Amino acid sequence: MPSVACSVCGQIRRIRKLEFNLLHKDFPFICSKGCLVEKIKQFPAVIGPVRDYSIVQRFDPGPVWSSKFRMWFRSKYELKFAEFLNYAGFQFEYEPYFFTVGTSIIILDFYLRKYDLFLEVKGLFHMGSRSKLSRFVEQHPDINLLLVPAHMRREF
C-alpha cells in the first residue's frame, strides 16, 4: 500500500492503492477530520464583505433530503459531511455558486463564507472530473478551495 504524508500534521498514512490513485496533485493530502478542521482554520477569517460569485439556481434537487438542513443533497456522503461541518461549528452554504471552466461549469459543494473557502467533497472521480478540477485551479487561482479526498468518506 502506498504511503502519503498529511499536509497538516505530517503523519505518514498508508492508503489503499485505489484511493492513492484518486489523490489530486493540485490539493494537499489531509489525513483525518481533525486535520481537516485545522486546515480550514488556517485560512484567515474574512472581515467585511466577500467577493461576488455567480449564484446557482438549482432546478434539479439531489436525491437525499435533509429535514435538519431543510434542503436536498446530491449524496449521503455530502449530507454526512454537512452534518460534520455543522457539528464542528462551521456555517456553510451548499452549492451556492457556479464557475465557468472552459465551455462547461463547475458547482463546488460547500462554501464557508467566514473563510471565503470552498470545499469539494469527492467520493470517486468520474471520467473528466479530475481534469475539470485541474482546469478550475488553473483558471481561478484566486479562489480558495480544499478538496476533501475520497479516503475520508469512511470517517463521515
Coordinates of C-alpha atoms in Angstrom, one line a residue:
M1 CA 0.0 0.0 0.0
P2 CA 1.3 3.5 -0.9
S3 CA 2.2 6.0 1.9
V4 CA 1.4 9.7 1.9
A5 CA 2.3 12.5 4.4
C6 CA -0.5 14.6 5.8
S7 CA 0.0 18.3 4.9
V8 CA -1.3 19.4 8.3
C9 CA 0.2 17.0 10.9
G10 CA 2.9 15.4 8.8
Q11 CA 1.8 11.9 9.8
I12 CA 2.6 9.2 7.2
R13 CA -0.6 7.4 6.3
R14 CA -0.9 4.2 4.3
I15 CA -3.9 4.3 2.0
R16 CA -5.3 1.8 -0.5
K17 CA -3.9 1.9 -4.0
L18 CA -7.3 2.9 -5.5
E19 CA -7.5 5.8 -3.1
F20 CA -3.9 6.8 -3.8
N21 CA -4.7 6.9 -7.5
L22 CA -7.6 9.2 -6.7
L23 CA -5.5 11.8 -4.9
H24 CA -5.3 15.1 -6.8
K25 CA -1.9 16.7 -7.5
D26 CA -3.3 20.2 -7.0
F27 CA -4.5 19.7 -3.5
P28 CA -2.8 18.8 -0.2
F29 CA -3.4 15.4 1.4
I30 CA -5.4 15.6 4.6
C31 CA -5.4 12.5 6.8
S32 CA -8.4 13.0 9.1
K33 CA -11.4 15.1 10.2
G34 CA -9.2 16.7 12.9
C35 CA -6.6 17.7 10.3
L36 CA -9.4 19.0 8.0
V37 CA -10.7 21.3 10.8
E38 CA -7.1 22.5 11.4
K39 CA -6.6 23.1 7.7
I40 CA -9.8 25.1 7.4
K41 CA -8.8 27.3 10.4
Q42 CA -5.5 28.1 8.7
F43 CA -7.5 30.2 6.3
P44 CA -7.9 33.8 7.7
A45 CA -11.4 34.8 8.6
V46 CA -12.8 37.4 6.2
I47 CA -13.5 40.8 7.7
G48 CA -16.1 42.7 5.7
P49 CA -18.0 41.6 2.6
V50 CA -16.8 38.6 0.5
R51 CA -16.4 38.6 -3.3
D52 CA -19.4 38.3 -5.6
Y53 CA -19.7 34.9 -7.3
S54 CA -22.2 33.7 -9.8
I55 CA -25.3 32.4 -8.0
V56 CA -26.6 28.9 -8.8
Q57 CA -30.3 28.5 -9.4
R58 CA -30.9 24.8 -8.8
F59 CA -33.7 23.2 -10.7
D60 CA -32.6 19.6 -10.2
P61 CA -32.7 18.8 -6.5
G62 CA -30.5 16.0 -5.3
P63 CA -31.9 12.6 -4.2
V64 CA -31.2 13.0 -0.5
W65 CA -33.5 15.2 1.6
S66 CA -32.3 16.5 5.0
S67 CA -35.1 17.7 7.3
K68 CA -32.4 19.1 9.6
F69 CA -31.0 21.4 7.0
R70 CA -34.2 21.6 5.0
M71 CA -32.5 21.1 1.7
W72 CA -31.6 18.4 -0.9
F73 CA -28.1 16.9 -1.2
R74 CA -26.7 15.1 -4.1
S75 CA -25.4 12.2 -2.0
K76 CA -25.5 10.7 1.5
Y77 CA -21.8 11.4 1.7
E78 CA -22.4 15.2 1.2
L79 CA -25.2 15.1 3.8
K80 CA -22.8 13.4 6.3
F81 CA -20.2 16.0 5.5
A82 CA -22.7 18.8 6.1
E83 CA -23.6 17.3 9.5
F84 CA -19.8 17.2 10.3
L85 CA -19.4 20.9 9.3
N86 CA -22.4 21.7 11.5
Y87 CA -21.1 19.7 14.4
A88 CA -17.6 21.3 14.1
G89 CA -19.2 24.8 14.2
F90 CA -18.7 25.8 10.6
Q91 CA -21.6 27.7 9.0
F92 CA -21.8 26.6 5.3
E93 CA -23.8 27.1 2.2
Y94 CA -24.4 24.1 -0.1
E95 CA -23.7 24.5 -3.8
P96 CA -24.5 28.3 -3.8
Y97 CA -22.3 29.3 -6.8
F98 CA -21.1 28.2 -10.1
F99 CA -17.9 28.9 -12.1
T100 CA -17.1 28.5 -15.7
V101 CA -14.3 26.2 -16.7
G102 CA -13.7 26.4 -20.4
T103 CA -17.1 25.7 -22.1
S104 CA -18.6 23.9 -19.0
I105 CA -19.4 24.9 -15.5
I106 CA -18.4 23.6 -12.1
I107 CA -20.5 23.8 -8.9
L108 CA -18.4 23.4 -5.8
D109 CA -20.1 21.5 -2.9
F110 CA -19.7 23.7 0.2
Y111 CA -18.9 27.4 0.8
L112 CA -17.6 28.7 4.2
R113 CA -18.3 32.4 3.9
K114 CA -16.4 33.2 7.1
Y115 CA -13.2 32.0 5.4
D116 CA -14.2 32.7 1.8
L117 CA -13.3 29.0 1.3
F118 CA -14.9 26.4 -1.0
L119 CA -14.9 22.7 -0.1
E120 CA -15.3 20.0 -2.8
V121 CA -16.2 16.6 -1.4
K122 CA -15.1 13.8 -3.6
G123 CA -16.1 10.2 -3.3
L124 CA -14.7 8.8 -6.5
F125 CA -13.6 10.8 -9.5
H126 CA -15.6 10.1 -12.6
M127 CA -14.1 10.5 -16.1
G128 CA -13.3 14.1 -16.7
S129 CA -13.9 15.4 -13.2
R130 CA -10.2 15.3 -12.3
S131 CA -9.2 17.3 -15.4
K132 CA -12.1 19.7 -14.9
L133 CA -10.9 20.3 -11.3
S134 CA -7.3 20.9 -12.6
R135 CA -8.6 23.4 -15.2
F136 CA -10.6 25.1 -12.5
V137 CA -7.5 25.6 -10.3
E138 CA -5.6 27.0 -13.4
Q139 CA -8.4 29.4 -14.4
H140 CA -9.4 30.5 -10.9
P141 CA -6.1 30.7 -8.9
D142 CA -7.6 33.4 -6.6
I143 CA -10.3 31.1 -5.2
N144 CA -9.6 29.3 -2.0
L145 CA -10.5 25.6 -2.5
L146 CA -9.9 22.5 -0.4
L147 CA -10.6 19.0 -1.8
V148 CA -11.9 16.5 0.8
P149 CA -10.3 13.3 -0.5
A150 CA -12.0 10.0 -1.2
H151 CA -10.3 8.2 1.7
M152 CA -12.0 10.4 4.2
R153 CA -15.6 9.2 3.3
R154 CA -15.4 6.4 5.8
E155 CA -14.9 9.0 8.6
F156 CA -18.2 10.6 7.9

